[in-house]
CSV table of C-alpha atoms and ligand atoms in Angstrom, one decimal:
chain,number,residue,atom,x,y,z
A,28,UNK,CA,16.7,7.1,13.0
A,29,UNK,CA,15.2,6.2,9.7
A,30,UNK,CA,15.5,3.1,7.7
A,31,UNK,CA,19.0,4.2,5.5
A,32,UNK,CA,20.8,5.6,8.9
A,33,UNK,CA,19.3,2.3,10.9
A,34,UNK,CA,20.8,0.0,8.2
A,35,UNK,CA,24.3,2.1,8.2
A,36,UNK,CA,24.7,2.2,12.2
A,37,UNK,CA,23.8,-1.6,12.2
A,38,UNK,CA,26.3,-2.1,9.5
A,39,UNK,CA,29.1,0.1,11.1
A,40,UNK,CA,28.5,-1.5,14.4
A,41,UNK,CA,27.4,1.8,16.3
A,42,UNK,CA,24.0,0.0,16.8
A,43,UNK,CA,23.3,-3.4,17.4
A,44,UNK,CA,20.7,-5.5,15.7
A,45,UNK,CA,19.5,-6.5,19.0
A,46,UNK,CA,19.4,-3.0,20.2
A,47,UNK,CA,17.5,-1.8,16.9
A,48,UNK,CA,15.0,-4.5,17.3
A,49,UNK,CA,14.7,-3.6,21.5
A,50,UNK,CA,14.1,-0.2,20.6
A,51,UNK,CA,11.2,-1.2,17.9
A,52,UNK,CA,9.8,-3.5,20.2
A,53,UNK,CA,9.8,-0.4,23.1
A,54,UNK,CA,8.3,2.0,20.6
A,55,UNK,CA,5.5,-0.7,20.1
A,56,UNK,CA,4.8,-1.5,24.0
A,57,UNK,CA,4.8,2.5,24.3
A,58,UNK,CA,2.2,3.4,21.5
A,59,UNK,CA,0.7,0.4,20.2
A,60,UNK,CA,-1.8,0.0,23.3
A,61,UNK,CA,-3.4,3.1,21.9
A,62,UNK,CA,-2.9,3.0,18.3
A,63,UNK,CA,-3.1,-0.2,17.2
A,64,UNK,CA,-1.1,-0.6,14.3
A,65,UNK,CA,0.1,-4.3,15.0
A,66,UNK,CA,-2.4,-7.3,15.1
A,67,UNK,CA,0.5,-9.6,16.0
A,68,UNK,CA,4.1,-9.0,17.4
A,69,UNK,CA,6.8,-11.7,17.9
A,70,UNK,CA,9.5,-10.3,19.8
A,71,UNK,CA,10.9,-13.3,20.4
A,72,UNK,CA,11.6,-14.5,17.2
A,73,UNK,CA,12.8,-10.9,16.1
A,74,UNK,CA,15.3,-10.4,18.9
A,75,UNK,CA,16.9,-14.3,18.2
A,76,UNK,CA,17.2,-13.5,14.2
A,77,UNK,CA,18.8,-10.1,15.5
A,78,UNK,CA,21.2,-12.0,17.7
A,79,UNK,CA,22.0,-14.2,14.8
A,80,UNK,CA,22.7,-10.6,12.8
A,81,UNK,CA,24.7,-9.3,15.4
A,82,UNK,CA,26.9,-12.7,15.6
A,83,UNK,CA,27.1,-12.6,11.7
A,84,UNK,CA,28.6,-9.2,11.9
A,85,UNK,CA,31.1,-10.2,15.0
A,86,UNK,CA,32.3,-12.9,12.6
A,87,UNK,CA,32.9,-10.4,9.8
A,88,UNK,CA,30.3,-12.4,7.4
A,89,UNK,CA,28.9,-10.8,4.8
A,90,UNK,CA,25.4,-9.5,5.6
A,91,UNK,CA,22.8,-7.9,3.5
A,92,UNK,CA,21.7,-4.5,2.8
A,93,UNK,CA,18.6,-4.7,5.6
A,94,UNK,CA,20.7,-6.8,8.0
A,95,UNK,CA,19.1,-6.1,11.5
A,96,UNK,CA,16.5,-3.7,10.6
A,97,UNK,CA,13.4,-4.2,11.9
A,98,UNK,CA,10.0,-3.9,9.6
A,99,UNK,CA,6.4,-4.6,9.7
A,100,UNK,CA,4.3,-6.7,7.4
A,101,UNK,CA,1.3,-6.0,6.4
A,102,UNK,CA,-1.1,-8.8,7.5
A,103,UNK,CA,-2.3,-10.0,4.1
A,104,UNK,CA,1.1,-11.5,3.4
A,105,UNK,CA,1.9,-14.9,3.8
A,106,UNK,CA,4.5,-15.4,6.8
A,107,UNK,CA,5.6,-18.8,7.9
A,108,UNK,CA,5.8,-17.6,11.3
A,109,UNK,CA,2.3,-16.7,13.3
A,110,UNK,CA,-0.7,-16.4,11.5
A,111,UNK,CA,-1.6,-14.3,8.1
A,112,UNK,CA,-5.4,-13.2,8.9
A,113,UNK,CA,-6.1,-10.5,6.3
A,114,UNK,CA,-8.0,-8.7,9.4
A,115,UNK,CA,-10.5,-11.5,8.7
A,116,UNK,CA,-12.7,-13.7,10.5
A,117,UNK,CA,-12.8,-16.1,8.2
A,118,UNK,CA,-8.8,-16.5,8.3
A,119,UNK,CA,-8.4,-16.0,12.1
A,120,UNK,CA,-6.6,-19.3,12.5
A,121,UNK,CA,-4.7,-19.2,9.3
A,122,UNK,CA,-1.3,-20.4,9.4
A,123,UNK,CA,0.6,-20.1,6.0
A,124,UNK,CA,2.6,-22.8,5.0
A,125,UNK,CA,5.1,-20.6,2.9
A,126,UNK,CA,6.3,-17.2,3.0
A,127,UNK,CA,5.6,-14.5,0.5
A,128,UNK,CA,8.5,-13.7,-1.8
A,129,UNK,CA,8.5,-10.1,-0.9
A,130,UNK,CA,9.0,-11.3,2.9
A,131,UNK,CA,11.5,-13.8,1.8
A,132,UNK,CA,13.7,-11.1,-0.2
A,133,UNK,CA,13.5,-8.7,3.0
A,134,UNK,CA,14.6,-11.7,5.4
A,135,UNK,CA,17.0,-13.1,3.0
A,136,UNK,CA,18.5,-9.3,2.8
A,137,UNK,CA,18.6,-9.4,6.7
A,138,UNK,CA,15.4,-7.2,7.6
A,139,UNK,CA,14.0,-8.4,10.7
A,140,UNK,CA,10.1,-8.7,11.0
A,141,UNK,CA,8.9,-7.8,14.5
A,142,UNK,CA,5.1,-8.3,13.2
A,143,UNK,CA,2.1,-8.3,11.0
A,144,UNK,CA,0.1,-4.8,10.8
A,145,UNK,CA,-3.6,-4.4,10.6
A,146,UNK,CA,-5.6,-3.4,7.5
A,147,UNK,CA,-9.1,-3.4,6.3
A,148,UNK,CA,-10.6,-6.9,5.9
A,149,UNK,CA,-8.9,-8.6,2.8
A,150,UNK,CA,-7.7,-5.0,2.0
A,151,UNK,CA,-10.9,-3.5,1.2
A,152,UNK,CA,-11.0,-0.6,2.5
A,153,UNK,CA,-9.8,3.2,2.9
A,154,UNK,CA,-9.9,4.0,6.4
A,155,UNK,CA,-9.0,0.4,8.4
A,156,UNK,CA,-12.4,0.8,9.8
A,157,UNK,CA,-13.0,-2.8,7.9
A,158,UNK,CA,-10.7,-4.7,10.2
A,159,UNK,CA,-12.6,-7.5,12.1
A,160,UNK,CA,-9.7,-7.4,15.0
A,161,UNK,CA,-9.1,-3.8,15.8
A,162,UNK,CA,-9.4,0.1,14.8
A,163,UNK,CA,-5.9,1.5,14.2
A,164,UNK,CA,-5.9,5.2,14.8
A,165,UNK,CA,-4.3,7.8,13.0
A,166,UNK,CA,-0.9,9.1,14.7
A,167,UNK,CA,-1.2,12.8,14.3
A,168,UNK,CA,-5.2,12.7,15.8
A,169,UNK,CA,-6.6,9.8,17.5
A,170,UNK,CA,-10.1,10.5,16.6
A,171,UNK,CA,-9.1,10.0,12.8
A,172,UNK,CA,-8.8,6.9,10.7
A,173,UNK,CA,-5.2,6.0,9.4
A,174,UNK,CA,-6.2,5.7,6.1
A,175,UNK,CA,-6.6,2.4,4.6
A,176,UNK,CA,-5.8,-0.3,3.8
A,177,UNK,CA,-2.3,-0.6,4.7
A,178,UNK,CA,-3.1,1.6,7.9
A,179,UNK,CA,-1.6,-0.5,10.1
A,180,UNK,CA,1.8,-0.4,8.5
A,181,UNK,CA,1.6,3.4,7.8
A,182,UNK,CA,0.6,4.0,11.5
A,183,UNK,CA,3.7,2.1,12.4
A,184,UNK,CA,5.8,4.1,10.4
A,185,UNK,CA,4.5,7.4,11.4
A,186,UNK,CA,5.0,6.4,15.1
A,187,UNK,CA,8.3,5.0,14.8
A,188,UNK,CA,7.6,1.8,15.7
A,189,UNK,CA,9.4,0.2,12.5
A,190,UNK,CA,11.4,2.4,10.1
A,191,UNK,CA,9.7,0.5,7.1
A,192,UNK,CA,6.9,-1.8,6.5
A,193,UNK,CA,5.4,-3.3,3.4
A,194,UNK,CA,1.8,-2.6,2.3
A,195,UNK,CA,-0.4,-3.4,-0.9
A,196,UNK,CA,-2.0,-1.3,-3.3
A,197,UNK,CA,-5.1,-2.3,-5.1
A,198,UNK,CA,-6.6,1.0,-5.5
A,199,UNK,CA,-4.4,3.3,-3.7
A,200,UNK,CA,-4.0,1.3,-0.1
A,201,UNK,CA,-0.1,2.0,0.1
A,202,UNK,CA,-0.7,5.8,-0.9
A,203,UNK,CA,-3.8,6.8,0.5
A,204,UNK,CA,-2.7,5.8,4.5
A,205,UNK,CA,0.9,7.3,3.6
A,206,UNK,CA,-0.4,10.6,2.8
A,207,UNK,CA,-3.2,10.6,6.0
A,208,UNK,CA,0.0,9.1,8.4
A,209,UNK,CA,2.9,11.6,6.4
A,210,UNK,CA,5.1,8.9,5.5
A,211,UNK,CA,6.0,7.9,2.1
A,212,UNK,CA,4.2,4.9,0.3
A,213,UNK,CA,5.3,3.8,-3.2
A,214,UNK,CA,3.1,1.6,-5.2
A,215,UNK,CA,5.3,0.2,-7.8
A,216,UNK,CA,4.3,-1.1,-11.7
A,217,UNK,CA,2.2,-3.8,-11.9
A,218,UNK,CA,4.6,-6.9,-12.2
A,219,UNK,CA,7.5,-5.1,-10.4
A,220,UNK,CA,7.3,-6.9,-7.1
A,221,UNK,CA,6.1,-10.2,-7.2
A,222,UNK,CA,2.7,-11.1,-5.8
A,223,UNK,CA,3.4,-14.6,-4.6
A,224,UNK,CA,2.1,-15.0,-1.2
A,225,UNK,CA,0.2,-11.9,-1.4
A,226,UNK,CA,-3.6,-12.9,-0.6
A,227,UNK,CA,-5.4,-12.2,-3.6
A,228,UNK,CA,-7.9,-9.2,-3.4
A,229,UNK,CA,-8.0,-8.2,-7.3
A,230,UNK,CA,-5.3,-9.8,-9.0
A,231,UNK,CA,-5.4,-7.8,-12.0
A,232,UNK,CA,-4.4,-4.7,-9.8
A,233,UNK,CA,-3.0,-5.8,-6.5
A,234,UNK,CA,0.9,-4.9,-6.1
A,235,UNK,CA,3.3,-4.9,-3.2
A,236,UNK,CA,5.1,-1.7,-1.8
A,237,UNK,CA,7.0,-0.1,0.7
A,238,UNK,CA,6.5,2.5,3.2
A,239,UNK,CA,8.9,4.5,5.2
A,240,UNK,CA,9.7,8.1,6.1
A,241,UNK,CA,11.9,8.9,3.3
A,242,UNK,CA,12.1,8.4,-0.3
A,243,UNK,CA,15.4,7.1,0.4
A,244,UNK,CA,14.4,4.8,2.2
A,245,UNK,CA,11.6,3.4,-0.1
A,246,UNK,CA,14.1,3.4,-2.5
A,247,UNK,CA,16.0,0.7,-0.2
A,248,UNK,CA,13.2,-1.5,0.6
A,249,UNK,CA,12.3,-1.3,-3.3
A,250,UNK,CA,15.6,-2.3,-4.2
A,251,UNK,CA,15.3,-5.5,-2.1
A,252,UNK,CA,11.9,-6.7,-2.7
A,253,UNK,CA,11.9,-6.0,-6.5
A,254,UNK,CA,12.4,-8.4,-9.4
A,255,UNK,CA,11.3,-11.3,-11.4
A,256,UNK,CA,9.8,-14.4,-9.5
A,257,UNK,CA,8.9,-17.7,-11.6
A,258,UNK,CA,6.1,-18.2,-8.6
A,259,UNK,CA,4.2,-15.1,-10.0
A,260,UNK,CA,3.5,-15.3,-13.8
A,261,UNK,CA,2.6,-11.8,-13.9
A,262,UNK,CA,6.1,-10.8,-12.6
A,263,UNK,CA,8.4,-8.9,-14.5
A,264,UNK,CA,11.8,-10.1,-15.9
A,265,UNK,CA,13.3,-6.7,-16.2
A,266,UNK,CA,16.5,-5.5,-14.8
A,267,UNK,CA,15.9,-3.6,-11.4
A,268,UNK,CA,17.7,-0.5,-11.2
A,269,UNK,CA,19.8,0.5,-8.6
A,270,UNK,CA,17.1,3.0,-7.0
A,271,UNK,CA,19.7,4.3,-4.6
A,272,UNK,CA,22.0,5.5,-6.6
A,273,UNK,CA,19.5,6.8,-8.7
A,274,UNK,CA,18.4,9.6,-6.2
A,275,UNK,CA,20.8,12.1,-7.2
A,276,UNK,CA,19.3,13.0,-10.2
A,277,UNK,CA,18.5,16.8,-10.3
A,278,UNK,CA,15.3,18.4,-10.6
A,279,UNK,CA,16.6,20.5,-13.4
A,280,UNK,CA,14.8,19.9,-16.4
A,281,UNK,CA,12.2,17.4,-14.8
A,282,UNK,CA,8.5,17.4,-16.9
A,283,UNK,CA,5.6,17.7,-14.5
A,284,UNK,CA,2.2,17.5,-15.8
A,285,UNK,CA,-0.5,18.4,-13.9
A,286,UNK,CA,-4.2,17.3,-15.2
A,287,UNK,CA,-7.1,19.7,-14.3
A,288,UNK,CA,-9.1,16.2,-13.9
A,289,UNK,CA,-7.1,15.7,-10.7
A,290,UNK,CA,-8.1,19.3,-9.0
A,291,UNK,CA,-11.3,19.2,-9.7
A,292,UNK,CA,-14.6,19.8,-7.0
A,293,UNK,CA,-14.2,17.8,-4.2
A,294,UNK,CA,-10.8,18.8,-3.6
A,295,UNK,CA,-10.6,20.3,-0.3
A,296,UNK,CA,-8.9,23.8,0.1
A,297,UNK,CA,-5.8,23.0,2.4
A,298,UNK,CA,-4.9,19.9,0.3
A,299,UNK,CA,-5.0,21.8,-2.9
A,300,UNK,CA,-2.7,24.7,-1.7
A,301,UNK,CA,-0.5,22.1,-0.2
A,302,UNK,CA,0.0,20.3,-3.4
A,303,UNK,CA,0.4,23.9,-5.3
A,304,UNK,CA,2.9,25.0,-2.8
A,305,UNK,CA,4.6,21.7,-3.6
A,306,UNK,CA,4.8,22.5,-7.2
A,307,UNK,CA,6.2,25.7,-6.7
A,308,UNK,CA,9.3,23.7,-5.1
A,309,UNK,CA,9.4,21.5,-7.8
A,310,UNK,CA,9.7,25.0,-10.2
A,311,UNK,CA,12.1,26.6,-8.0
A,312,UNK,CA,14.5,23.9,-8.4
A,313,UNK,CA,14.1,24.0,-12.2
A,314,UNK,CA,11.2,21.4,-12.9
A,315,UNK,CA,9.0,22.4,-15.7
A,316,UNK,CA,5.4,22.0,-15.3
A,317,UNK,CA,2.8,22.0,-17.5
A,318,UNK,CA,-0.9,20.8,-17.9
A,319,UNK,CA,-1.8,17.6,-19.4
A,320,UNK,CA,-5.3,16.1,-19.9
A,321,UNK,CA,-6.6,12.6,-18.3
A,322,UNK,CA,-10.0,13.2,-20.0
A,323,UNK,CA,-11.3,9.5,-18.9
A,324,UNK,CA,-10.6,10.2,-14.9
A,325,UNK,CA,-14.2,10.6,-14.3
A,326,UNK,CA,-15.0,7.1,-14.9
A,327,UNK,CA,-12.3,5.7,-12.8
A,328,UNK,CA,-14.2,4.8,-9.8
A,329,UNK,CA,-17.1,3.0,-11.3
A,330,UNK,CA,-14.4,1.0,-13.6
A,331,UNK,CA,-12.5,0.5,-10.5
A,332,UNK,CA,-15.0,-0.8,-8.4
A,333,UNK,CA,-16.5,-3.0,-11.3
A,334,UNK,CA,-12.9,-4.4,-12.1
A,335,UNK,CA,-12.2,-4.8,-8.1
A,336,UNK,CA,-15.1,-6.3,-7.1
A,337,UNK,CA,-15.4,-8.8,-10.0
A,338,UNK,CA,-12.3,-10.3,-9.2
A,339,UNK,CA,-12.6,-10.4,-5.8
A,340,UNK,CA,-15.8,-12.3,-6.1
A,341,UNK,CA,-13.9,-15.0,-7.8
A,342,UNK,CA,-10.6,-14.8,-5.4
A,343,UNK,CA,-12.6,-15.1,-2.5
A,344,UNK,CA,-14.7,-18.0,-3.5
A,345,UNK,CA,-11.9,-20.3,-2.1
A,346,UNK,CA,-13.0,-19.4,1.4
A,347,UNK,CA,-15.6,-21.9,1.6
A,348,UNK,CA,-14.9,-23.4,5.2
A,349,UNK,CA,-13.3,-26.2,3.8
A,350,UNK,CA,-9.8,-25.2,2.0
A,351,UNK,CA,-8.9,-22.5,4.6
A,352,UNK,CA,-9.8,-21.0,7.9
A,353,UNK,CA,-13.3,-20.5,9.4
A,354,UNK,CA,-15.7,-23.4,9.3
A,355,UNK,CA,-19.1,-22.8,10.9
A,356,UNK,CA,-19.6,-26.2,13.2
A,357,UNK,CA,-22.6,-28.5,13.2
A,358,UNK,CA,-23.7,-28.3,9.8
A,359,UNK,CA,-24.7,-31.6,7.9
A,360,UNK,CA,-25.4,-30.1,4.3
A,361,UNK,CA,-22.4,-29.3,2.2
A,362,UNK,CA,-24.3,-26.1,0.4
A,363,UNK,CA,-25.4,-25.1,3.9
A,364,UNK,CA,-21.5,-25.5,5.3
A,365,UNK,CA,-20.6,-23.2,2.5
A,366,UNK,CA,-23.0,-20.4,3.5
A,367,UNK,CA,-22.9,-20.8,7.0
A,368,UNK,CA,-18.9,-20.5,6.6
A,369,UNK,CA,-19.5,-17.4,4.7
A,370,UNK,CA,-21.7,-15.6,6.6
A,371,UNK,CA,-20.0,-15.9,9.7
A,372,UNK,CA,-16.7,-15.4,8.5
A,373,UNK,CA,-16.9,-12.5,6.2
A,374,UNK,CA,-17.5,-9.1,7.4
A,375,UNK,CA,-20.3,-6.7,5.8
A,376,UNK,CA,-17.8,-4.8,3.0
A,377,UNK,CA,-16.5,-8.1,1.7
A,378,UNK,CA,-19.8,-9.2,1.6
A,379,UNK,CA,-21.0,-6.4,-0.5
A,380,UNK,CA,-18.1,-6.4,-2.9
A,381,UNK,CA,-18.5,-10.2,-3.7
A,382,UNK,CA,-22.2,-9.5,-4.6
A,383,UNK,CA,-21.4,-6.7,-6.4
A,384,UNK,CA,-18.5,-8.3,-8.3
A,385,UNK,CA,-20.9,-11.4,-8.9
A,386,UNK,CA,-23.7,-9.2,-10.3
A,387,UNK,CA,-21.1,-7.5,-12.4
A,388,UNK,CA,-19.8,-11.2,-13.8
A,389,UNK,CA,-23.5,-13.0,-14.0
A,390,UNK,CA,-24.8,-13.7,-17.5
A,391,UNK,CA,-26.8,-10.7,-18.9
A,392,UNK,CA,-25.0,-8.0,-16.7
A,393,UNK,CA,-21.5,-9.4,-18.0
A,394,UNK,CA,-21.2,-7.2,-20.9
A,395,UNK,CA,-23.0,-4.5,-19.8
A,396,UNK,CA,-20.7,-3.9,-16.7
A,397,UNK,CA,-17.5,-5.9,-16.5
A,398,UNK,CA,-17.0,-6.0,-20.1
A,399,UNK,CA,-17.6,-2.2,-20.2
A,400,UNK,CA,-15.3,-1.6,-17.6
A,401,UNK,CA,-12.4,-3.2,-19.0
A,402,UNK,CA,-12.9,-1.1,-22.1
A,403,UNK,CA,-12.7,1.9,-20.0
A,404,UNK,CA,-9.7,0.7,-18.3
A,405,UNK,CA,-7.9,0.5,-21.6
A,406,UNK,CA,-9.1,4.4,-22.1
A,407,UNK,CA,-7.4,5.2,-18.7
A,408,UNK,CA,-4.4,3.3,-19.5
A,409,UNK,CA,-4.2,5.4,-22.8
A,410,UNK,CA,-4.7,8.4,-21.0
A,411,UNK,CA,-1.3,7.9,-19.3
A,412,UNK,CA,0.6,6.6,-22.1
A,413,UNK,CA,-0.6,9.9,-24.3
A,414,UNK,CA,0.6,12.1,-21.1
A,415,UNK,CA,3.8,10.2,-20.4
A,416,UNK,CA,4.5,11.4,-24.5
A,417,UNK,CA,5.2,15.0,-22.9
A,418,UNK,CA,5.7,14.7,-19.4
A,419,UNK,CA,8.4,12.5,-17.0
A,420,UNK,CA,5.9,12.4,-14.2
A,421,UNK,CA,2.3,13.6,-13.4
A,422,UNK,CA,1.9,15.4,-9.6
A,423,UNK,CA,-1.7,15.4,-8.1
A,424,UNK,CA,-3.2,14.9,-4.9
A,425,UNK,CA,-3.4,11.6,-3.2
A,426,UNK,CA,-7.0,12.0,-1.7
A,427,UNK,CA,-9.1,15.0,-1.8
A,428,UNK,CA,-9.0,15.2,2.2
A,429,UNK,CA,-6.7,14.8,4.8
A,430,UNK,CA,-7.6,12.1,7.5
A,431,UNK,CA,-11.2,12.1,7.9
A,432,UNK,CA,-13.1,11.3,11.5
A,433,UNK,CA,-13.6,7.8,12.6
A,434,UNK,CA,-16.9,6.7,11.6
A,435,UNK,CA,-17.4,9.5,9.1
A,436,UNK,CA,-17.9,7.4,6.3
A,437,UNK,CA,-18.5,4.1,7.5
A,438,UNK,CA,-22.4,4.4,6.6
A,439,UNK,CA,-21.7,5.9,3.3
A,440,UNK,CA,-19.9,3.1,1.0
A,441,UNK,CA,-20.2,5.5,-1.8
A,442,UNK,CA,-18.8,8.3,-0.1
A,443,UNK,CA,-15.8,5.9,1.2
A,444,UNK,CA,-15.1,4.7,-2.9
A,445,UNK,CA,-15.1,8.5,-3.9
A,446,UNK,CA,-12.4,9.0,-1.8
A,447,UNK,CA,-10.2,7.0,-4.0
A,448,UNK,CA,-10.9,9.1,-7.0
A,449,UNK,CA,-7.0,10.0,-7.4
A,450,UNK,CA,-5.5,6.6,-6.6
A,451,UNK,CA,-7.5,4.1,-8.7
A,452,UNK,CA,-6.8,5.0,-12.5
A,453,UNK,CA,-3.1,4.3,-11.5
A,454,UNK,CA,-3.7,0.6,-10.4
A,455,UNK,CA,-5.9,0.2,-13.6
A,456,UNK,CA,-3.5,1.4,-15.9
A,457,UNK,CA,-0.5,-0.8,-14.0
A,458,UNK,CA,1.7,2.2,-13.7
A,459,UNK,CA,3.9,3.3,-10.5
A,460,UNK,CA,3.0,6.1,-7.8
A,461,UNK,CA,4.4,7.5,-4.9
A,462,UNK,CA,3.0,9.7,-2.1
A,463,UNK,CA,5.0,11.9,-0.3
A,464,UNK,CA,4.2,14.5,2.8
A,465,UNK,CA,3.9,17.7,1.3
A,466,UNK,CA,2.4,19.9,3.7
A,467,UNK,CA,-0.2,20.2,6.4
A,468,UNK,CA,-3.6,21.5,6.7
A,469,UNK,CA,-5.1,23.9,9.3
A,470,UNK,CA,-5.7,21.2,12.0
A,471,UNK,CA,-2.1,20.0,11.9
A,472,UNK,CA,-3.0,16.7,9.7
A,473,UNK,CA,-0.5,15.9,7.0
A,474,UNK,CA,-1.2,16.1,3.1
A,475,UNK,CA,0.2,13.8,0.4
A,476,UNK,CA,1.3,14.5,-3.1
A,477,UNK,CA,1.3,11.9,-5.5
A,478,UNK,CA,3.8,11.4,-8.2
A,479,UNK,CA,3.1,9.0,-11.0
A,480,UNK,CA,5.2,7.5,-13.8
A,481,UNK,CA,5.2,5.5,-16.8
A,482,UNK,CA,5.8,1.8,-16.4
A,483,UNK,CA,8.8,0.8,-14.6
A,484,UNK,CA,9.8,4.5,-13.7
A,485,UNK,CA,9.9,4.1,-9.9
A,486,UNK,CA,13.5,5.3,-10.2
A,487,UNK,CA,12.4,8.2,-11.4
A,488,UNK,CA,9.4,8.5,-8.9
A,489,UNK,CA,11.9,8.2,-6.2
A,490,UNK,CA,14.5,10.6,-7.4
A,491,UNK,CA,11.9,13.2,-7.7
A,492,UNK,CA,10.7,12.6,-4.3
A,493,UNK,CA,14.2,12.7,-2.7
A,494,UNK,CA,15.1,15.9,-4.3
A,495,UNK,CA,11.8,17.3,-2.7
A,496,UNK,CA,12.8,16.0,0.7
A,497,UNK,CA,16.4,17.5,0.6
A,498,UNK,CA,14.8,20.9,0.2
A,499,UNK,CA,11.7,20.3,2.3
A,500,UNK,CA,11.3,19.2,5.9
A,501,UNK,CA,7.6,17.8,6.2
A,502,UNK,CA,8.9,14.3,6.3
A,503,UNK,CA,10.8,15.0,9.3
A,504,UNK,CA,7.9,16.3,11.7
A,505,UNK,CA,6.7,13.4,14.1
A,506,UNK,CA,3.2,12.7,14.8
A,507,UNK,CA,3.9,12.3,18.6
B,4,LIG,N1,-10.0,2.2,-1.0
B,4,LIG,C1,-9.6,1.0,-2.0
B,4,LIG,C2,-10.7,0.0,-2.2
B,4,LIG,O1,-11.6,-0.1,-1.0
B,4,LIG,C3,-8.4,0.7,-2.6
B,4,LIG,C4,-7.9,-0.6,-1.5
B,4,LIG,C5,-6.7,-1.4,-1.8
B,4,LIG,O2,-5.7,-0.4,-2.6
B,4,LIG,N2,-6.4,-2.7,-1.3
B,4,LIG,O3,-10.7,-1.4,-2.7
């Protein structure tokens, strides 16, 4: 059962919350020894909360829209229970004193968190290979990566361990693993979901969003987590539309833009074909596809890896062996304590980014790199603003390839970064993007279609995705 069906069955008392959680824990027991999506599972806590839901339902007390529904949370979101590790050695023993806003909202809506999911350390990566905890395997082929950095959440959903999960997306980390694992992933507009309690990677780009099997599931999750939160000064005080009610909006007349910059060299043929076939489906159902231009796309990767690393170098300064987490023992000098704790606590990719970002911000280089990147960022945003004067959504691939092999790009960080070519502009511009399954390559690996919208057009994206899923069955194929 998908998330909407699970929620309905529990509300109609065809399924108890306890049984829903048991099914989730059973699936985890069956698959997670091999696929390793979860870094932490708390079955006892989940079952006891499920009993409370069942009891409330039994009493006829009002329950939230996600009552009894098991979910997974990416382990860079604070939870009062258990640990919040960011898959980093430096936070391996960190116990958050509060819940992230999104976590709080999920629980208030009755959702039951069964555990925390694996990620690239501090969400830096595209394959979950940078986790210091474990390697998550792709549900469709265990020799391949699940994508990243929300690889644990995408894998957990694809294997039916949970019907929905939260991820975070700074440059593609919800959409790309969703695409590699054959599930739906939505990165909301910057400010749509509060970042309170999301461990910061690059604060001007980070956004929390849902992963699930269907667009309708993602709509339900988003409707619960979206909304203003005074504890995040960048969260936007703007009405949250009724995403589920809006799903019925027909495709007829929907104006879809395609940019040649997103179908350039380096795009694998099977991905191109699947995306083109998806566009045909849209045309057949009355959407109008036309060409637009996003001329600054070729600067997106360079711009992203300056802005993101600059912000990361600043955000990660707080891990000093004193305030949080790991402290290297037996050192008297405070400066030496900082360096030793950071040396032992951070993995190689995190260190690389701190160095890149520190360099880009340092005096003499600030103007040449960071400031210039900010200017390019404005140009990228204007590209989208101009495009959305004539189209409702932009369609593109999510990634140039399907899931790549474990280890294939670990020795070549630049190759890993280049794979983010279709996702990073969306974060730099602050606009929403969704990834939906749109086909398979010759090896049976899922391909994702990305739909990008103007600010706060999540309703348009979800409706366009839902209508596609009504007439296609890619999202119903099971990985195992
Ligand atoms: N792959 C990108 C990176 O490594 C995006 C990560 C993310 O969105 N958290 O930075």
